Tab-separated table of C-alpha atoms and ligand atoms in Angstrom:
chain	number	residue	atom	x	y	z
A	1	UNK	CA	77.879	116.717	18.095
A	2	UNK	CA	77.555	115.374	21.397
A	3	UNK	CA	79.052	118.189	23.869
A	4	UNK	CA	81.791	116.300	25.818
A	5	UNK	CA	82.231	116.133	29.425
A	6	UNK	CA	85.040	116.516	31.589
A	7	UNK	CA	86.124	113.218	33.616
A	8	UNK	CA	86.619	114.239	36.962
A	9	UNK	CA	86.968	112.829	40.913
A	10	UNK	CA	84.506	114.920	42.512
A	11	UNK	CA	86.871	115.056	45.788
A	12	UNK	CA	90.079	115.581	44.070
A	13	UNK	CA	92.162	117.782	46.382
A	14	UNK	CA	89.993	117.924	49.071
A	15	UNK	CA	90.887	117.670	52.447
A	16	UNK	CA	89.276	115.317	54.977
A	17	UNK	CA	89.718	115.024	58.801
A	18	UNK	CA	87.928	111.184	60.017
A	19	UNK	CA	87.658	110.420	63.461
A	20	UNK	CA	87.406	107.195	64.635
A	21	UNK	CA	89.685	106.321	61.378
A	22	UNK	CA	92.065	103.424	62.264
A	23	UNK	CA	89.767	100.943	62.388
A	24	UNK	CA	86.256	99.652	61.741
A	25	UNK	CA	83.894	101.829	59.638
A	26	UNK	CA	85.801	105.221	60.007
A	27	UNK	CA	88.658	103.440	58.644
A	28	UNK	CA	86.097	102.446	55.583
A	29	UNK	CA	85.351	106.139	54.974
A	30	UNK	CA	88.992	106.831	54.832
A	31	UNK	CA	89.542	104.245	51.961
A	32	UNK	CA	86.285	105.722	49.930
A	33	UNK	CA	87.643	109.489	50.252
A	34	UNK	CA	90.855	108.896	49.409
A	35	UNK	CA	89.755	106.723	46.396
A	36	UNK	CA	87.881	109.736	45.184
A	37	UNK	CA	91.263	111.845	45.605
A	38	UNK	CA	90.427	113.279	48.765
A	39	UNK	CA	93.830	113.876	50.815
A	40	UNK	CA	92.851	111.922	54.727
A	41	UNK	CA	93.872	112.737	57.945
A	42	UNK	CA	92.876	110.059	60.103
A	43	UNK	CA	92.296	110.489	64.060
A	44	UNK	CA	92.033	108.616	66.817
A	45	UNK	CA	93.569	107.754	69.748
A	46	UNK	CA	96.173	104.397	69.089
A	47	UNK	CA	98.724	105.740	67.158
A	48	UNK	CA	100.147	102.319	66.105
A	49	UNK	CA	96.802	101.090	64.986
A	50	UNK	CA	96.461	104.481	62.973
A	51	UNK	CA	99.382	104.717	61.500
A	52	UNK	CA	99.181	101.342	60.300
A	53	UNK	CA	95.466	102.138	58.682
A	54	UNK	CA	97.018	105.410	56.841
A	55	UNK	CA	100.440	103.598	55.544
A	56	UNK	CA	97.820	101.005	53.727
A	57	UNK	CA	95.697	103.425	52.428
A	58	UNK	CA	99.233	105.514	50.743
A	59	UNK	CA	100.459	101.951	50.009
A	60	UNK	CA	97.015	101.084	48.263
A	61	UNK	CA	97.672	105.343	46.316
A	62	UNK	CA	95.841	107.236	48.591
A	63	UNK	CA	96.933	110.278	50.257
A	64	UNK	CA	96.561	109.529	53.673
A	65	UNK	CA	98.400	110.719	57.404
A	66	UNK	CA	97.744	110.030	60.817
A	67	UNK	CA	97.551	111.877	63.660
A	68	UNK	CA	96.557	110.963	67.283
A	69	UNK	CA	93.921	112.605	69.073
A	70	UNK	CA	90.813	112.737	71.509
A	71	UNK	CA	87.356	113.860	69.983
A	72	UNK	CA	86.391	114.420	74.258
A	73	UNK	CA	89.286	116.964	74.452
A	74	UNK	CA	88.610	120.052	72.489
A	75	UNK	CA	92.106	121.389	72.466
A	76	UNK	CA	93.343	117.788	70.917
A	77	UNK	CA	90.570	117.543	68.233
A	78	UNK	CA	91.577	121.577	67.488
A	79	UNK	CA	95.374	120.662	67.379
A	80	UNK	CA	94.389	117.839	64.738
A	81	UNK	CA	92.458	120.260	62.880
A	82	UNK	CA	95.700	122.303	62.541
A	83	UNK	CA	97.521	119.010	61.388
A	84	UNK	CA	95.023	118.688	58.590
A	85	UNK	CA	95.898	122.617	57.120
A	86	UNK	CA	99.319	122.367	58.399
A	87	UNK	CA	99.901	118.978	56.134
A	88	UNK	CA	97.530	119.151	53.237
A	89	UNK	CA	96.775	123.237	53.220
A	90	UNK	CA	93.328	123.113	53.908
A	91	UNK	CA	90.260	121.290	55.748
A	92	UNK	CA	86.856	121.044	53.614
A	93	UNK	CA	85.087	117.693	55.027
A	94	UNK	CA	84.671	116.895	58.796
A	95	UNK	CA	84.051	113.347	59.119
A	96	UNK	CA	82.384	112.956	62.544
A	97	UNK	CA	82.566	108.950	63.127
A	98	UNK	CA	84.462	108.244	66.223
A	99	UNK	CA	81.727	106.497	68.676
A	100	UNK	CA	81.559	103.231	71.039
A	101	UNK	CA	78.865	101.226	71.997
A	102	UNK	CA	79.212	99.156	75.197
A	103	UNK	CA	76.190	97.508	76.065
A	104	UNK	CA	74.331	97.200	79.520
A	105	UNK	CA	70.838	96.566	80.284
A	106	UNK	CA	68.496	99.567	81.389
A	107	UNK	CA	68.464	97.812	84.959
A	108	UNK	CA	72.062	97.819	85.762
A	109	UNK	CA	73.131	101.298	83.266
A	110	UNK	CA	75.087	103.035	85.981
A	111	UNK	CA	74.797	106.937	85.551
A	112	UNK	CA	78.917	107.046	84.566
A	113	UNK	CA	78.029	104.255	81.648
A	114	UNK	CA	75.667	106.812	80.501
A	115	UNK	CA	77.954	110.035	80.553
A	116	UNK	CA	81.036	107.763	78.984
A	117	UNK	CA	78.779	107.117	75.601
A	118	UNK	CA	77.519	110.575	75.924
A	119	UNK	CA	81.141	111.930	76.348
A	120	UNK	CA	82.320	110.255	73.151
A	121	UNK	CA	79.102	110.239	70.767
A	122	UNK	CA	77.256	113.035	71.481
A	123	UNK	CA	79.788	115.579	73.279
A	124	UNK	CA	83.292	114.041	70.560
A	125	UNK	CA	80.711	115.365	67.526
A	126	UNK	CA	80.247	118.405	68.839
A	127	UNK	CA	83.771	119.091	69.838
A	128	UNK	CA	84.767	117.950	66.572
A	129	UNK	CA	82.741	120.175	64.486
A	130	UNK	CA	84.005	123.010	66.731
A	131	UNK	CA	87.247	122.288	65.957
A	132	UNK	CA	87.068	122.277	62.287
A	133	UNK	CA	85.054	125.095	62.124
A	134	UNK	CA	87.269	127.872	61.380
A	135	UNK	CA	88.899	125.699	58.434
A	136	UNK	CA	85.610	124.887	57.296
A	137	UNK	CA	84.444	128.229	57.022
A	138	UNK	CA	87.487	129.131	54.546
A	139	UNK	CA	86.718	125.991	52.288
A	140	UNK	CA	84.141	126.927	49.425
A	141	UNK	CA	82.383	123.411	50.184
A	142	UNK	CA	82.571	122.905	53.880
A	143	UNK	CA	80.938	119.445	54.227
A	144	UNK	CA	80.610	117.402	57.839
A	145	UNK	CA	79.117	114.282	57.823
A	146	UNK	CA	78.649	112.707	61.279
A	147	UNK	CA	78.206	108.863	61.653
A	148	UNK	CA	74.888	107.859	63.895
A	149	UNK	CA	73.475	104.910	63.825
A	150	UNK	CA	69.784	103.045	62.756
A	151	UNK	CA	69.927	102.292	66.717
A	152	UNK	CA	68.155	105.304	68.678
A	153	UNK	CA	67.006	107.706	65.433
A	154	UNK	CA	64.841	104.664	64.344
A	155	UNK	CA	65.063	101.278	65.859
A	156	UNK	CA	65.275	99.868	69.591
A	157	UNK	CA	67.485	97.488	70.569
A	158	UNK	CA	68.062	95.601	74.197
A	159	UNK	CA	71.471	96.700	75.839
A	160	UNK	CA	71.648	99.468	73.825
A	161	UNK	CA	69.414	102.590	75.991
A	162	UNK	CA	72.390	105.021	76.586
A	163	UNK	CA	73.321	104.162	73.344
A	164	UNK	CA	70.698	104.862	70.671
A	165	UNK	CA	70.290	107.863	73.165
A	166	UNK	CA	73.210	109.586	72.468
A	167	UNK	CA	72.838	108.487	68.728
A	168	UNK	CA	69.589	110.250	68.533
A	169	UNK	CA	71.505	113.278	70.028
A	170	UNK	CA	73.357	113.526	66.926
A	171	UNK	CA	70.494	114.004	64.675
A	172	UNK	CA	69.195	116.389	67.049
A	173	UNK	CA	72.399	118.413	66.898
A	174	UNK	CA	72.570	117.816	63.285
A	175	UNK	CA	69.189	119.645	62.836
A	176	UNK	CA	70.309	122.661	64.437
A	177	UNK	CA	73.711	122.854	63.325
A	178	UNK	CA	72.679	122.789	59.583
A	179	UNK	CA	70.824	126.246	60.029
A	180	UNK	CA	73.708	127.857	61.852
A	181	UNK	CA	76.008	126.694	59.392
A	182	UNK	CA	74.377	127.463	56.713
A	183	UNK	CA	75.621	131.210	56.603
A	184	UNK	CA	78.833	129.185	55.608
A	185	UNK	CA	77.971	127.538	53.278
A	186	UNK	CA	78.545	124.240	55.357
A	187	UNK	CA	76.373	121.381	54.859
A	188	UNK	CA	76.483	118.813	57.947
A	189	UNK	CA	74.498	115.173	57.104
A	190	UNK	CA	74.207	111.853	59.136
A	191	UNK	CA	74.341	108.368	57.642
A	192	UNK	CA	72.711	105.947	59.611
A	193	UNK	CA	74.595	102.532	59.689
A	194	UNK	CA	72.725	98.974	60.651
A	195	UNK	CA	74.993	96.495	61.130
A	196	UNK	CA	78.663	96.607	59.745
A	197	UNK	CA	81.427	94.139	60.069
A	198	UNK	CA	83.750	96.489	61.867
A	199	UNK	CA	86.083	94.768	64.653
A	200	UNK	CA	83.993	96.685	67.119
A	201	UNK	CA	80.764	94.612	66.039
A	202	UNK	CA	82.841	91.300	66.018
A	203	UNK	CA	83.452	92.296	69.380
A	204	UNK	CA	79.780	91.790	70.577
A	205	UNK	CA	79.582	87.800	69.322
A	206	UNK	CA	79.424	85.671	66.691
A	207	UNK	CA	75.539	85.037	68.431
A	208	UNK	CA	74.821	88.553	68.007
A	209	UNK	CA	76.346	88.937	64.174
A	210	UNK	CA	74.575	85.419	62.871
A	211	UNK	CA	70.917	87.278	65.061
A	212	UNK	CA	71.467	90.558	62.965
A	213	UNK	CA	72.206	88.765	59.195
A	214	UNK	CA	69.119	86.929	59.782
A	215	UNK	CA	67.148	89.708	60.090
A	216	UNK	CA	68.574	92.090	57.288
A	217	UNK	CA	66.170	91.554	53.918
A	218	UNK	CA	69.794	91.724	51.878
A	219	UNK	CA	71.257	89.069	54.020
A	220	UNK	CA	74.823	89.850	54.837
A	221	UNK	CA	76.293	92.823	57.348
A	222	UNK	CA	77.371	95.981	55.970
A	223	UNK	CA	80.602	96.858	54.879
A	224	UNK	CA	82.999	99.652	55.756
A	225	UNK	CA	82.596	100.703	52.246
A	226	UNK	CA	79.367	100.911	52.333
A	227	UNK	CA	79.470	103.646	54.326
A	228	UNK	CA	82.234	105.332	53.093
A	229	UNK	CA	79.785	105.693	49.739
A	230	UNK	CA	76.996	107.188	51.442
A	231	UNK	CA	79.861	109.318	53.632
A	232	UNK	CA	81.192	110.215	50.113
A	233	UNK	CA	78.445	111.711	48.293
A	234	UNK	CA	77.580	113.988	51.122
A	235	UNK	CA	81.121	114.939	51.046
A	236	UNK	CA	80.754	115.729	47.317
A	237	UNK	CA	80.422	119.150	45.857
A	238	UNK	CA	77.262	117.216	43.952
A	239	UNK	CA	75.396	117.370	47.812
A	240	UNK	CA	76.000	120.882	47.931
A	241	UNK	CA	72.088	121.542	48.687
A	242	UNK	CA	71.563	119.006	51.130
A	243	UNK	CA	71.411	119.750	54.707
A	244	UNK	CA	70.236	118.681	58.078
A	245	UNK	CA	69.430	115.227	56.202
A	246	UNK	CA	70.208	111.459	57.248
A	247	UNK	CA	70.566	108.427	55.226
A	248	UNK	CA	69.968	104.752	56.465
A	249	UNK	CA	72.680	102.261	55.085
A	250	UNK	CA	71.523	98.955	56.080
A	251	UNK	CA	70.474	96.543	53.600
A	252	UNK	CA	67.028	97.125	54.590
A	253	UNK	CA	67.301	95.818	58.218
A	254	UNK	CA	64.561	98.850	59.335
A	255	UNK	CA	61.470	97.740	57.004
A	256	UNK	CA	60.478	94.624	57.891
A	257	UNK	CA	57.408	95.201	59.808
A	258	UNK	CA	57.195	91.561	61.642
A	259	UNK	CA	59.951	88.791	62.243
A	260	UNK	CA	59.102	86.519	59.110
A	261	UNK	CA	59.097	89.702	56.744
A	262	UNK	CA	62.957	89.759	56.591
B	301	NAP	P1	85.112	100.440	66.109
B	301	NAP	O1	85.480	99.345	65.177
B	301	NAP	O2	85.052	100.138	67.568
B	301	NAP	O3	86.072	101.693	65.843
B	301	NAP	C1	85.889	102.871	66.580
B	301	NAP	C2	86.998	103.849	66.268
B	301	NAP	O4	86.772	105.018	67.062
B	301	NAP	C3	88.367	103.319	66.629
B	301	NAP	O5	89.279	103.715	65.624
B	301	NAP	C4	88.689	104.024	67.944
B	301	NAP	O6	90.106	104.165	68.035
B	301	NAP	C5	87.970	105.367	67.745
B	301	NAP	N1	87.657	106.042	68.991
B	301	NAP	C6	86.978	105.574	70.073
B	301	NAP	N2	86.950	106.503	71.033
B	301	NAP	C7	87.621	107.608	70.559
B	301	NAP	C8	87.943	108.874	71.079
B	301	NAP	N3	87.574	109.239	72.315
B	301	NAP	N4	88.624	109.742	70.309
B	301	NAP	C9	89.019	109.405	69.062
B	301	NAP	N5	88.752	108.206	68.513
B	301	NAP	C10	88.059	107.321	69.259
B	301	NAP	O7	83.674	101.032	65.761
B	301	NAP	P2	82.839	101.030	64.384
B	301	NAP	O8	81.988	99.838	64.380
B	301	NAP	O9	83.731	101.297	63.233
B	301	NAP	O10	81.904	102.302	64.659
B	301	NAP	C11	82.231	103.600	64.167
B	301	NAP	C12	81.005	104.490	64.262
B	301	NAP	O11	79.924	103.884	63.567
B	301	NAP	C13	80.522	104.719	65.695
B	301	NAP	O12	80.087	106.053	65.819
B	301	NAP	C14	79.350	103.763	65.829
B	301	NAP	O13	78.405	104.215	66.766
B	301	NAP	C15	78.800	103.805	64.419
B	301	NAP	N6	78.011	102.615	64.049
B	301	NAP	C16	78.601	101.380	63.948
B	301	NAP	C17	77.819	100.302	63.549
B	301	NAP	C18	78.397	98.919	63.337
B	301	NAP	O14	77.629	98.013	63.036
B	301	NAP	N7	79.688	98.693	63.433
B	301	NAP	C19	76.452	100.465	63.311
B	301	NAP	C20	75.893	101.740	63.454
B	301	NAP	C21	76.685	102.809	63.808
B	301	NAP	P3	90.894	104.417	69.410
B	301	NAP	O15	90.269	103.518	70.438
B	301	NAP	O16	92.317	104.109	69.081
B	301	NAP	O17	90.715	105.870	69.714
């Protein structure tokens, strides 16, 4: 007889703190944890905005709160941390997502442009991770997953300097981190996004989003959900031996290797 398996929602009771969640792709993420019975906290700094995002998600059956905080202030992104044990009784997957992406040409980047996109990409991962550490450390599958980007790690684009800079920080700091956590048993990943409909892409053009469909082989943008898959199976107990790793969601929009080869 066949032996029979055991249907189960790999996330079920785990708890997951998302930056960057009310909107856009961390708001994707959200949706994809809690649909694998994760409970979500979701942070970021509009508290209308995220309450709004976590009332949907328990309207749609999730098990989802918000709380507001600042992943460039420690002592906020350590108070939300609390939130997340206080509320649900435990914190086992750091989503580091929270990130902007103003663009200014190499020419005119001003050196406070540069530290602002530092401040929140590259400096808002690290203070998150901090944060959640010492929850982390308790949960038998610590799991951070930190959002970067195809811009910086692999691709170029004009505009975009400080940017794909402080994107290509985060793999950096991903590389490192995954050896010092590892005494933890803490696994820390990167997915590596192309081009998503979020409202912060809709905020660079409707130019700009008709450029980038043209030039991804599967011929639409990305969605939220997307990511949240990718997010979600390094989140899984499944990924358990997968560290210091990325993973490019993108519908191919890195391979082509001239302009009529997408
Ligand atoms: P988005 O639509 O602009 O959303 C960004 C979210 O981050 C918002 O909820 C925002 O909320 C929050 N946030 C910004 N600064 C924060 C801070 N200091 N502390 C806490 N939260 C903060 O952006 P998105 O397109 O979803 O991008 C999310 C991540 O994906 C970013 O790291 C971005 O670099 C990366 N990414 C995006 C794309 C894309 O095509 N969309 C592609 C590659 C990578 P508040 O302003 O209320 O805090």
């Amino acid at each position: 007889m066949t032996p029979r398996f055991r249907v189960e929602h790999s996330l079920n009771g785990k708890v997951a703190l998302i930056t960057g969640a009310a909107r856009g792709i961390g708001k994707g993420i959200a949706r994809t944890l809690a649909r694998c019975g994760a409970n979500v906290l979701l942070v970021s700094r509009d508290r209308a905005a995220g309450e709004k995002a976590a009332a949907e998600l328990c309207d749609a059956g999730g098990r989802a709160a918000f709380h507001s905080g600042d992943v460039t202030d420690l002592a906020s992104m350590r108070t939300a941390a609390e939130k997340a044990v206080e509320r649900y009784g435990s914190l086992d997957i750091l989503c580091a997502n929270a990130g902007i992406f103003p663009s200014s040409s190499l020419v005119e980047l001003t050196g406070d442009q540069w530290d602002e996109v530092f401040k929140v990409n590259a400096k808002g991962t690290l203070f998150s991770v901090q944060a959640s550490l010492p929850f982390l450390r308790k949960s038998n599958a610590g799991r951070i997953v930190v959002t970067s980007s195809i811009t910086g790690p692999i691709t170029g684009f004009p505009g975009w300097s400080h940017y794909g800079a402080s994107k290509a920080a985060q793999i950096g700091f991903i590389r490192t981190a995954a050896i010092e956590l590892s005494q933890y048993g803490i696994t820390i990943n990167a997915v590596l996004p192309g081009n998503i409909e979020t409202e912060g892409l809709s905020e660079l053009g409707e130019n700009y989003r008709r450029q980038m469909i043209n030039s991804i082989p599967l011929k639409r943008l990305g969605t939220p959900d997307d990511v949240g898959f990718a997010v979600s199976f390094f989140a899984s107990p499944e990924a358990g031996f997968i560290t210091g790793q990325t993973l490019v969601v993108d519908g191919g929009q890195v391979l082509p290797e001239s302009l009529t080869a997408s």
